[in-house]
Each structure stands twice: as C-alpha cells, then as structure tokens.
Amino acid sequence: MAKQTFGSKAGLIAATVGSAVGLGNIWRFPAEVQANGGGAFLLVYILCVFLLGVPVMMGEFALGRGGRGDTISVYRRLAPGKPWWLTGVLGLLASYTILSFYLVVAGWTLEYLVSSVTGDLYATIPGDAPGSSAQFAHRMAEYVATPVKPVVFTILLIVINAVVLLGGVQKGIEKMSNLLMPVLFLLLILFCCVSLSLPEAGEGVTFFLKPDFSKITPGVCIDALGQAFFSLSLGMGTLVTYSSYFPKDTRLGRTAVTVSALDLLVALMMGIVIFPAVMSFGLANESFEGATLVFVTLPEVFMQMPGTQAWSILFFLLLLIAAVTSTISLAEVAVAFAADRYFKGNRRKSLLLVLLPLLIVSPLCSLSNGVLSHVTIFGQTLFNFLDTFSTNILLPLVGLTMCIYLGWFAPRGFLEEELTNRGAIRSLWPRVAMVLLRYVAPLLILLIFISRFA
Ligand code: TRP
C-alpha cells in the first residue's frame, strides 16, 4: 500500500499543532506560571522551548519521515538488528498510557460543555454560597467521583476518536484539524480581547510578563523543562508517527520551529486570558493546582460576568477542541503501528484492536477517582499512577534514548540529509540541531529525570 501523506502544508501544521496544543497549554501552563512566580518562569520556559523543544522535535521529524513508519518500525529500518526499537516500544507504551487517562479528562471537558449549554453547571448546590469557589469545587469533586456519568462521557470520546481515525490521515485527521484549529485560535483571540478589557488587566499582564529574576531557581528551571517537554508532545512517538505522513519536500527545520512557536503562542495567549481575569475578580490567591483552574476558578469568573453561559460554552468548547485533537494523535501512534504491522495497512481492524481495550481501561481510570479509589498501585489510584508513570518516567526515558540514538548512533549524515531534504535546501539547522541533540538535550532531560526522584 502506498504510504499515506498529509495533503497540504497548512494541514500538516494544523494537525501537528493540534497534537501539541492540549490541556497542557490551557491549564497546566498557567498553573505552572502561578506556582513558579510569574514572569520568571515564562522566560525560562521560552528558553527551554527553543533549546530543548525545537531540536528534539526536529529529531523526531527526521526519524519519522526518514524512517517512513511508525515509532517502532523506524528504528527497525534504520538500525536493523539493534535494540533501539525498544525506544519505539516505550514510546508506544507512553502514548497509550497517556491516552487512557487523557480520554477521561477530555470527557470531563465535554461534560462541562454540555452542562454549560443546559445551565446545570451554574445551578446552585444547597449549602454553598451561589457562585462561590466552594460551589464549583464541590461540584467538580462530586462529578469526577460519580460512577456513571464520567464513564459515559469517556466512552463518547472514544467514539469521537474512532470516527475521526476511521477517516484516515487526509480525510480524518487533516480534515478535522483544518476545521478545528482555526476555531481554537479565534476563540483564544476573543478571550484575550475580553480579558484585556477587564479593570485589573494591567496588573495581571505585569505578573505574567515581567520577570523577577530573583525567582529563577533550579526548581523553576526543571519545572519549565518538564512543561516544555509535555506541551510539545515530545518523547511519545506522536511526532514520529505524524511526520511519517510528511511529504518529501516538507522542510523539517522550519516546520519544527513553526509548530513549537505556535504551541508557545497558545500558552502565552492563555496566560493573557487567565491572569488579568483572576486579578480582576479577586481570585489571584486561589490555587490553580490540578484541574481547579479550569473547572473551579474559571466558572467563578464566568459567573461574575454578564453572559455567563455564553462565555462558559465558548471556553469549554475551546478546551474540548484542544483535548480532542491531542487524543486523536495519541491514538494514531498505536493505530499506525498495528495497521502496519499486523493488518497490512487496514485501519479498521487496527482501530478495533486499539480502541476496544480502552473501553475497559479508561472507564476503570475514571472509576479510580471514585468507587475504586481504594484500589491502589504503588500507593496511587490507577488514574494517578498512569499519569505519573507516563509523564515522569516514560516521557523522559524515550526522549533521552532518542536523542542519544540520533546524536551518536544514527547512520552517518542521516539527520543532515533529512533536515536539508537530501541536499535540496541549505540550512543551518543540521549543525545546530546536532550539537543540541548530542550534548544539550540529553543533559537537560537527564536533569528532569533525576529531579523527579530527588
Ligand atoms: N502536548 C499535550 C498537551 O499540551 C499533551 C501531550 C503530551 C500529548 N504528549 C502528547 C498530546 C502526545 C498528544 C500526543 O496537553
């Protein structure tokens, strides 16, 4: 079967940005900024995106397009008989693990969208002051722990994934991204405008953008590194898989810079949305930790604004778009692998193999927040275990081995050939990327890794 490719440059960028832009940009990033002292974190984060993110992304693109295959077969093709393919196996494991709980969270966003439409989200709970953070905190705690509804929404998300992935690369993934990514950016622009017109906007923007250099500590740097890695979807085989659909003439260096910059832009825009809003409504001292920013603090903001329901609907739509495009790319890693390896390219069968187990694992993940919370793995609920295992261990491990492979063991000139399209374009990237991949990225990733255990 002819290898599938994306149909256009815009489509390929929309799809890759769709993968990278996710809940990590929308709620994890502002939470990290808040926890790490504002502008100082932002500055370090920007450095991390360009020093770590861009070169690793180029490396993944080179692997995917040069190796023409899924995360595992690229290593088999480029390094036959060597154990590097195990990196691919870990990547597949990482993406599948993240997918299994990311679907649950994506399900919450869909439920919040639905209950914004019905108005149920803003109905008062007896005993709580209407519109208070207690009201929304109680609602969220109760909701994620109920047995049925979150499971139903999780399954709905699996169905959405199935429908899009069944369409294949061009008619499924690319078409969806071309439709949804512009909507996401329009919504973000709208929210930025609204937030900047609030009374205390200046104060919020200052907190976010003005670095206080005394706040830059090793801890802040490590958090920024980890966030950059997560936000750019590195180390999971997703970028390798998507780039195997890049046509031969795609400029990988430029594409990696564009995708990383757009991902950064979304994070920046979210900062511009969040900080003025929380300052203006007196919520700056609430902790954004976990999912509270989006499910507790923001509903409080909307409650105080005219047009509560409309804003709430638009925001949860934005969140849902960000989440869905990420789940699709996570699932595609496994779908591409199984289709290539076991089903002669038949995506339908491969989809069944990939999605059916999720119909069991993801609901279990959801239930582990409630009725199954007493079942623990290494002292954690299933949901938290899968989260920490994949992001703290698998992600850096895959990133590290991939950089070592590309920097030190890949066929001579491989990276250069891919980044220059076999000499067709002149580019400084191969040399710069090689140095970063050889020395800088592995060290930085090692730092993240060690710090997680220190
Ligand atoms: N980048 C995604 C976010 O910001 C999360 C993520 C990490 C991801 N790795 C991924 C998404 C791989 C898709 C594929 O939320």
Coordinates of C-alpha atoms and ligand atoms in Angstrom, one line a residue:
M1 CA 0.0 0.0 0.0
A2 CA 1.3 3.5 -0.9
K3 CA 2.3 5.4 2.2
Q4 CA -0.3 7.9 3.2
T5 CA 0.7 11.6 3.5
F6 CA -0.9 14.8 4.6
G7 CA -2.4 16.7 1.6
S8 CA -1.1 20.2 2.3
K9 CA 1.4 22.1 4.3
A10 CA -1.3 24.0 6.2
G11 CA -3.0 20.7 7.0
L12 CA 0.2 19.1 8.3
I13 CA 0.9 22.1 10.5
A14 CA -2.7 22.2 11.8
A15 CA -2.5 18.5 12.7
T16 CA 0.8 18.7 14.4
V17 CA -0.1 21.8 16.3
G18 CA -3.4 20.1 17.2
S19 CA -1.4 17.3 18.8
A20 CA 0.9 19.6 20.7
V21 CA -1.7 22.1 21.9
G22 CA -3.7 20.4 24.6
L23 CA -4.7 20.6 28.2
G24 CA -1.0 21.2 28.9
N25 CA -1.2 24.6 27.3
I26 CA -4.6 25.6 28.7
W27 CA -4.4 24.6 32.3
R28 CA -1.0 23.1 33.2
F29 CA 0.9 26.1 31.8
P30 CA -0.9 28.9 33.7
A31 CA -0.8 26.7 36.9
E32 CA 3.0 26.3 36.5
V33 CA 3.4 30.1 35.9
Q34 CA 1.4 30.8 39.1
A35 CA 3.3 28.3 41.2
N36 CA 6.7 29.4 39.9
G37 CA 6.4 33.2 40.4
G38 CA 5.1 34.6 37.1
G39 CA 7.3 36.2 34.5
A40 CA 10.5 34.5 35.7
F41 CA 9.0 31.1 34.8
L42 CA 7.9 32.3 31.4
L43 CA 11.3 33.5 30.5
V44 CA 12.9 30.2 31.4
Y45 CA 10.1 28.3 29.6
I46 CA 10.8 30.2 26.4
L47 CA 14.4 29.2 26.6
C48 CA 13.5 25.6 27.2
V49 CA 11.2 25.5 24.2
F50 CA 14.0 26.6 21.9
L51 CA 16.9 24.8 23.5
L52 CA 15.2 21.5 24.2
G53 CA 11.9 21.5 22.3
V54 CA 12.9 22.6 18.8
P55 CA 15.9 20.3 18.4
V56 CA 14.1 17.2 19.8
M57 CA 11.1 17.9 17.6
M58 CA 13.4 18.1 14.6
G59 CA 14.9 14.8 15.6
E60 CA 11.5 13.2 15.9
F61 CA 10.5 14.6 12.5
A62 CA 13.7 13.3 10.9
L63 CA 13.1 9.9 12.4
G64 CA 9.5 9.7 11.3
R65 CA 10.0 10.9 7.7
G66 CA 13.4 9.3 7.1
G67 CA 12.3 6.0 8.6
R68 CA 8.9 6.1 6.9
G69 CA 7.0 4.3 9.5
D70 CA 5.5 4.1 13.0
T71 CA 7.6 4.6 16.1
I72 CA 8.8 1.1 16.2
S73 CA 9.5 0.3 12.6
V74 CA 11.6 3.4 12.0
Y75 CA 14.2 2.1 14.4
R76 CA 14.0 -1.4 12.8
R77 CA 14.5 0.1 9.4
L78 CA 17.4 2.5 10.4
A79 CA 19.1 0.2 12.9
P80 CA 18.3 -3.4 12.0
G81 CA 19.3 -6.0 14.5
K82 CA 20.0 -3.4 17.2
P83 CA 17.9 -2.9 20.3
W84 CA 16.9 0.7 19.5
W85 CA 13.4 -0.4 18.5
L86 CA 12.8 -0.7 22.3
T87 CA 12.7 3.1 22.4
G88 CA 9.8 2.8 20.0
V89 CA 8.1 0.3 22.2
L90 CA 8.4 2.6 25.2
G91 CA 7.0 5.5 23.1
L92 CA 4.1 3.4 22.1
L93 CA 3.5 2.4 25.7
A94 CA 3.8 6.1 26.8
S95 CA 1.3 7.3 24.3
Y96 CA -1.2 4.6 25.0
T97 CA -0.9 5.1 28.8
I98 CA -1.4 8.8 28.4
L99 CA -4.3 8.3 26.1
S100 CA -6.1 6.1 28.6
F101 CA -6.4 8.8 31.2
Y102 CA -6.4 11.8 28.9
L103 CA -9.7 10.4 27.5
V104 CA -11.2 10.6 31.0
V105 CA -10.1 14.3 31.4
A106 CA -11.3 15.1 27.8
G107 CA -14.6 13.5 28.9
W108 CA -14.9 16.0 31.8
T109 CA -14.4 18.9 29.4
L110 CA -17.3 17.5 27.3
E111 CA -19.5 17.2 30.3
Y112 CA -18.7 20.8 31.4
L113 CA -19.5 21.9 27.8
V114 CA -22.8 20.1 27.9
S115 CA -23.7 21.4 31.4
S116 CA -22.8 24.9 30.3
V117 CA -25.3 24.6 27.5
T118 CA -28.0 23.3 29.8
G119 CA -27.1 25.7 32.6
D120 CA -26.7 22.9 35.0
L121 CA -23.1 24.0 35.8
Y122 CA -24.4 27.2 37.3
A123 CA -27.3 25.8 39.3
T124 CA -26.7 26.3 43.0
I125 CA -25.8 23.5 45.3
P126 CA -27.7 23.6 48.6
G127 CA -25.4 24.8 51.4
D128 CA -22.9 26.6 49.2
A129 CA -22.9 30.3 48.5
P130 CA -24.0 30.7 44.9
G131 CA -21.1 31.3 42.5
S132 CA -18.5 30.7 45.2
S133 CA -15.4 28.6 44.7
A134 CA -16.8 26.1 47.3
Q135 CA -19.8 25.5 45.0
F136 CA -17.6 24.8 42.0
A137 CA -15.1 22.8 44.0
H138 CA -17.8 20.6 45.4
R139 CA -19.4 20.1 42.0
M140 CA -16.2 19.0 40.5
A141 CA -15.2 16.7 43.3
E142 CA -18.6 15.1 43.2
Y143 CA -18.7 14.9 39.5
V144 CA -15.4 13.1 38.9
A145 CA -16.2 10.6 41.7
T146 CA -19.7 9.6 40.4
P147 CA -19.7 6.2 38.8
V148 CA -21.8 6.6 35.7
K149 CA -21.7 10.0 34.0
P150 CA -17.9 10.4 33.6
V151 CA -17.7 6.9 32.2
V152 CA -20.4 7.7 29.7
F153 CA -18.5 10.8 28.5
T154 CA -15.2 9.0 28.4
I155 CA -16.8 6.4 26.1
L156 CA -18.3 9.2 24.0
L157 CA -14.7 10.5 23.5
I158 CA -13.6 7.1 22.4
V159 CA -16.4 7.1 19.8
I160 CA -15.3 10.6 18.5
N161 CA -11.8 9.3 18.2
A162 CA -13.0 6.2 16.3
V163 CA -15.0 8.3 13.8
V164 CA -12.1 10.7 13.0
L165 CA -9.4 8.0 12.9
L166 CA -11.6 5.8 10.6
G167 CA -11.4 8.6 8.0
G168 CA -7.6 8.1 7.8
V169 CA -4.8 10.6 7.5
Q170 CA -6.2 13.1 5.0
K171 CA -10.0 12.7 5.3
G172 CA -9.9 12.1 9.1
I173 CA -7.0 13.8 11.0
E174 CA -6.2 16.5 8.5
K175 CA -9.7 17.5 7.7
M176 CA -10.6 17.7 11.4
S177 CA -7.5 19.8 12.2
N178 CA -8.1 22.2 9.3
L179 CA -11.6 22.7 10.7
L180 CA -10.9 22.9 14.4
M181 CA -7.5 24.6 14.8
P182 CA -8.7 27.9 13.3
V183 CA -11.7 27.8 15.6
L184 CA -9.4 27.3 18.5
F185 CA -7.3 30.3 17.6
L186 CA -10.3 32.5 17.0
L187 CA -11.7 31.6 20.4
L188 CA -8.4 32.3 22.0
I189 CA -8.2 35.7 20.4
L190 CA -11.7 36.5 21.5
F191 CA -10.9 35.6 25.1
C192 CA -7.7 37.6 25.1
C193 CA -9.6 40.7 24.0
V194 CA -12.2 40.2 26.7
S195 CA -9.6 39.6 29.4
L196 CA -7.5 42.6 28.4
S197 CA -10.5 44.9 28.7
L198 CA -11.1 43.9 32.4
P199 CA -10.4 46.5 35.1
E200 CA -7.2 44.9 36.5
A201 CA -5.8 43.7 33.3
G202 CA -2.6 45.6 33.6
E203 CA -1.8 44.0 36.9
G204 CA -2.4 40.5 35.6
V205 CA -0.3 41.1 32.5
T206 CA 2.6 42.5 34.6
F207 CA 2.6 39.5 36.8
F208 CA 2.7 37.2 33.8
L209 CA 5.2 39.0 31.6
K210 CA 7.5 40.9 34.0
P211 CA 10.3 38.6 35.1
D212 CA 11.5 38.9 38.7
F213 CA 15.0 37.4 38.2
S214 CA 15.4 36.6 41.9
K215 CA 12.7 33.9 41.4
I216 CA 14.7 31.9 39.0
T217 CA 15.8 28.8 40.9
P218 CA 16.9 25.3 39.8
G219 CA 13.4 24.1 40.7
V220 CA 11.8 26.6 38.4
C221 CA 14.1 25.6 35.6
I222 CA 13.3 22.0 36.0
D223 CA 9.6 22.6 36.0
A224 CA 9.9 24.7 32.9
L225 CA 11.9 21.9 31.2
G226 CA 9.3 19.3 32.1
Q227 CA 6.5 21.6 30.9
A228 CA 8.2 22.2 27.6
F229 CA 8.6 18.5 27.0
F230 CA 5.0 17.7 27.9
S231 CA 3.5 20.6 26.0
L232 CA 5.3 20.0 22.8
S233 CA 4.3 16.3 22.9
L234 CA 7.8 15.1 22.8
G235 CA 9.0 11.6 23.6
M236 CA 5.9 9.7 22.8
G237 CA 6.1 8.6 19.2
T238 CA 3.3 11.0 18.2
L239 CA 5.6 13.4 16.3
V240 CA 7.4 10.4 14.7
T241 CA 4.1 9.0 13.6
Y242 CA 2.7 12.3 12.2
S243 CA 6.0 13.1 10.5
S244 CA 5.9 9.8 8.7
Y245 CA 3.0 11.4 6.8
F246 CA 5.0 14.5 5.8
P247 CA 5.7 14.7 2.1
K248 CA 9.4 14.5 0.9
D249 CA 9.6 18.2 0.3
T250 CA 8.5 19.4 3.8
R251 CA 11.1 21.5 5.4
L252 CA 11.5 19.8 8.8
G253 CA 13.6 22.5 10.5
R254 CA 11.1 25.2 9.6
T255 CA 8.1 23.1 10.5
A256 CA 9.5 22.3 13.9
V257 CA 10.1 26.0 14.6
T258 CA 6.6 26.9 13.4
V259 CA 4.9 24.2 15.5
S260 CA 6.9 25.0 18.6
A261 CA 6.2 28.7 18.2
L262 CA 2.5 28.2 17.7
D263 CA 2.4 25.9 20.8
L264 CA 4.2 28.6 22.7
L265 CA 1.8 31.2 21.4
V266 CA -1.2 29.3 22.6
A267 CA 0.4 29.1 26.1
L268 CA 1.2 32.8 26.0
M269 CA -2.4 33.7 25.0
M270 CA -3.7 31.5 27.8
G271 CA -1.6 33.5 30.2
I272 CA -3.0 36.7 28.8
V273 CA -6.5 35.3 29.3
I274 CA -6.1 33.9 32.8
F275 CA -4.0 36.4 34.8
P276 CA -6.0 39.6 34.1
A277 CA -9.2 37.6 34.7
V278 CA -8.2 36.2 38.1
M279 CA -6.8 39.6 39.2
S280 CA -9.9 41.5 38.2
F281 CA -12.2 39.1 40.0
G282 CA -10.2 38.8 43.2
L283 CA -9.3 35.2 42.6
A284 CA -5.5 35.5 42.3
N285 CA -4.9 33.8 45.6
E286 CA -6.8 30.6 44.6
S287 CA -4.5 27.8 43.8
F288 CA -4.7 26.6 40.2
E289 CA -3.3 23.3 41.0
G290 CA -4.6 20.2 39.3
A291 CA -7.7 20.9 37.3
T292 CA -9.1 23.6 39.6
L293 CA -8.1 26.4 37.3
V294 CA -10.5 25.4 34.5
F295 CA -13.2 23.6 36.5
V296 CA -13.4 25.8 39.6
T297 CA -11.7 29.2 39.1
L298 CA -12.9 29.9 35.6
P299 CA -16.6 29.1 36.3
E300 CA -16.3 31.6 39.1
V301 CA -15.0 34.2 36.7
F302 CA -17.8 33.5 34.2
M303 CA -20.4 33.7 37.0
Q304 CA -19.3 37.2 37.7
M305 CA -19.5 38.3 34.0
P306 CA -22.6 39.3 32.0
G307 CA -23.4 36.4 29.6
T308 CA -22.2 33.7 32.0
Q309 CA -23.5 30.8 30.0
A310 CA -22.2 32.0 26.6
W311 CA -18.7 32.5 27.9
S312 CA -18.7 29.2 29.6
I313 CA -19.9 27.4 26.5
L314 CA -17.2 29.0 24.3
F315 CA -14.5 28.3 26.9
F316 CA -15.3 24.6 27.3
L317 CA -15.6 24.3 23.5
L318 CA -12.0 25.6 23.3
L319 CA -10.9 23.2 25.9
L320 CA -12.6 20.3 24.2
I321 CA -11.0 21.1 20.8
A322 CA -7.6 21.2 22.5
A323 CA -8.2 17.9 24.2
V324 CA -9.7 16.0 21.3
T325 CA -7.0 16.9 18.7
S326 CA -4.5 15.6 21.2
T327 CA -6.3 12.3 21.9
I328 CA -6.5 11.7 18.2
S329 CA -2.7 12.0 17.8
L330 CA -2.1 9.8 20.8
A331 CA -4.3 7.1 19.4
E332 CA -2.8 7.4 15.9
V333 CA 0.5 6.2 17.3
A334 CA -1.0 2.8 18.1
V335 CA -3.3 2.7 15.2
A336 CA -0.5 3.3 12.7
F337 CA 1.7 0.7 14.4
A338 CA -1.0 -2.0 14.5
A339 CA -2.1 -1.3 10.9
D340 CA 1.4 -1.5 9.5
R341 CA 2.5 -4.5 11.5
Y342 CA -0.5 -6.7 11.9
F343 CA -3.2 -5.8 9.4
K344 CA -1.4 -4.9 6.1
G345 CA -2.4 -1.3 6.5
N346 CA -6.1 -2.0 7.3
R347 CA -7.0 0.8 9.7
R348 CA -10.4 -0.5 10.5
K349 CA -9.2 -3.7 12.2
S350 CA -6.3 -1.8 13.7
L351 CA -8.7 0.7 15.2
L352 CA -10.7 -2.1 16.8
L353 CA -7.6 -3.6 18.4
V354 CA -6.5 -0.2 19.7
L355 CA -9.8 1.2 21.0
L356 CA -11.5 -1.9 22.4
P357 CA -9.2 -2.3 25.4
L358 CA -9.7 1.4 26.1
L359 CA -13.4 0.8 26.6
I360 CA -12.3 -1.1 29.7
V361 CA -9.1 0.7 30.8
S362 CA -10.4 4.3 30.5
P363 CA -13.6 3.6 32.5
L364 CA -11.5 1.9 35.1
C365 CA -9.4 5.0 35.2
S366 CA -12.4 7.1 35.7
L367 CA -13.8 4.9 38.4
S368 CA -10.5 5.1 40.3
N369 CA -11.4 8.7 41.1
G370 CA -14.5 7.4 43.0
V371 CA -15.8 4.0 43.8
L372 CA -12.4 2.3 43.0
S373 CA -10.3 4.8 44.8
H374 CA -9.3 2.2 47.4
V375 CA -7.6 0.1 44.8
T376 CA -4.0 1.4 44.6
I377 CA -0.8 0.7 42.6
F378 CA 2.3 1.8 44.5
G379 CA 0.1 3.7 46.8
Q380 CA -1.7 5.6 44.0
T381 CA -5.1 5.3 42.3
L382 CA -5.0 3.9 38.8
F383 CA -5.6 7.4 37.3
N384 CA -2.7 9.0 39.2
F385 CA -0.4 6.1 38.7
L386 CA -0.8 6.1 34.9
D387 CA -0.3 9.9 34.9
T388 CA 2.9 9.9 36.9
F389 CA 4.3 6.8 35.3
S390 CA 3.9 8.0 31.8
T391 CA 4.9 11.7 32.3
N392 CA 7.6 11.3 34.9
I393 CA 9.2 8.1 33.7
L394 CA 8.3 7.1 30.2
L395 CA 8.4 10.5 28.6
P396 CA 11.9 11.5 29.6
L397 CA 13.2 7.9 29.1
V398 CA 12.0 7.9 25.5
G399 CA 13.3 11.4 24.9
L400 CA 16.7 10.6 26.3
T401 CA 17.3 7.4 24.3
M402 CA 16.0 9.0 21.2
C403 CA 18.5 11.9 21.5
I404 CA 21.3 9.5 22.2
Y405 CA 20.4 7.5 19.2
L406 CA 20.1 10.4 16.8
G407 CA 23.1 12.3 18.2
W408 CA 25.5 9.3 18.5
F409 CA 24.3 6.2 16.7
A410 CA 22.1 7.0 13.7
P411 CA 23.6 6.4 10.2
R412 CA 26.2 9.0 9.3
G413 CA 24.6 12.1 7.8
F414 CA 21.1 10.9 8.5
L415 CA 19.9 14.0 10.3
E416 CA 21.6 16.3 7.8
E417 CA 20.0 14.5 4.9
E418 CA 16.6 14.8 6.4
L419 CA 16.9 18.4 7.6
T420 CA 18.2 19.5 4.2
N421 CA 15.8 17.3 2.2
R422 CA 18.8 15.4 0.8
G423 CA 20.8 18.5 0.0
A424 CA 18.0 20.3 -1.8
I425 CA 17.9 23.1 0.7
R426 CA 20.6 24.9 2.5
S427 CA 20.0 25.1 6.2
L428 CA 22.0 25.8 9.3
W429 CA 19.7 23.5 11.3
P430 CA 21.6 20.2 10.9
R431 CA 24.7 21.5 12.6
V432 CA 22.9 23.4 15.3
A433 CA 20.4 20.5 15.9
M434 CA 23.2 18.0 16.0
V435 CA 25.1 19.9 18.8
L436 CA 21.9 20.4 20.8
L437 CA 20.8 16.7 20.3
R438 CA 24.2 15.4 21.2
Y439 CA 25.1 17.4 24.2
V440 CA 22.4 19.8 25.4
A441 CA 19.2 17.8 25.2
P442 CA 20.4 14.6 26.8
L443 CA 21.8 16.5 29.8
L444 CA 18.7 18.6 30.2
I445 CA 16.4 15.5 30.0
L446 CA 18.6 13.7 32.5
L447 CA 18.2 16.7 34.8
I448 CA 14.4 16.4 34.6
F449 CA 14.6 12.7 35.2
I450 CA 16.8 12.9 38.2
S451 CA 14.9 15.7 39.8
R452 CA 11.7 13.7 39.7
F453 CA 13.2 11.3 42.1
A454 CA 15.3 13.6 44.2
Ligands
TRP1 N1 1.1 18.2 24.4 C1 -0.2 17.8 25.1 C2 -0.7 19.0 25.9 O1 -0.2 20.0 25.9 C3 0.0 16.6 26.0 C4 0.7 15.6 25.3 C5 1.9 15.1 25.8 C6 0.4 14.9 24.2 N2 2.3 14.2 24.9 C7 1.4 14.0 23.9 C8 -0.7 15.0 23.3 C9 1.4 13.3 22.8 C10 -0.7 14.3 22.2 C11 0.4 13.4 21.9 O2 -1.7 18.8 26.5

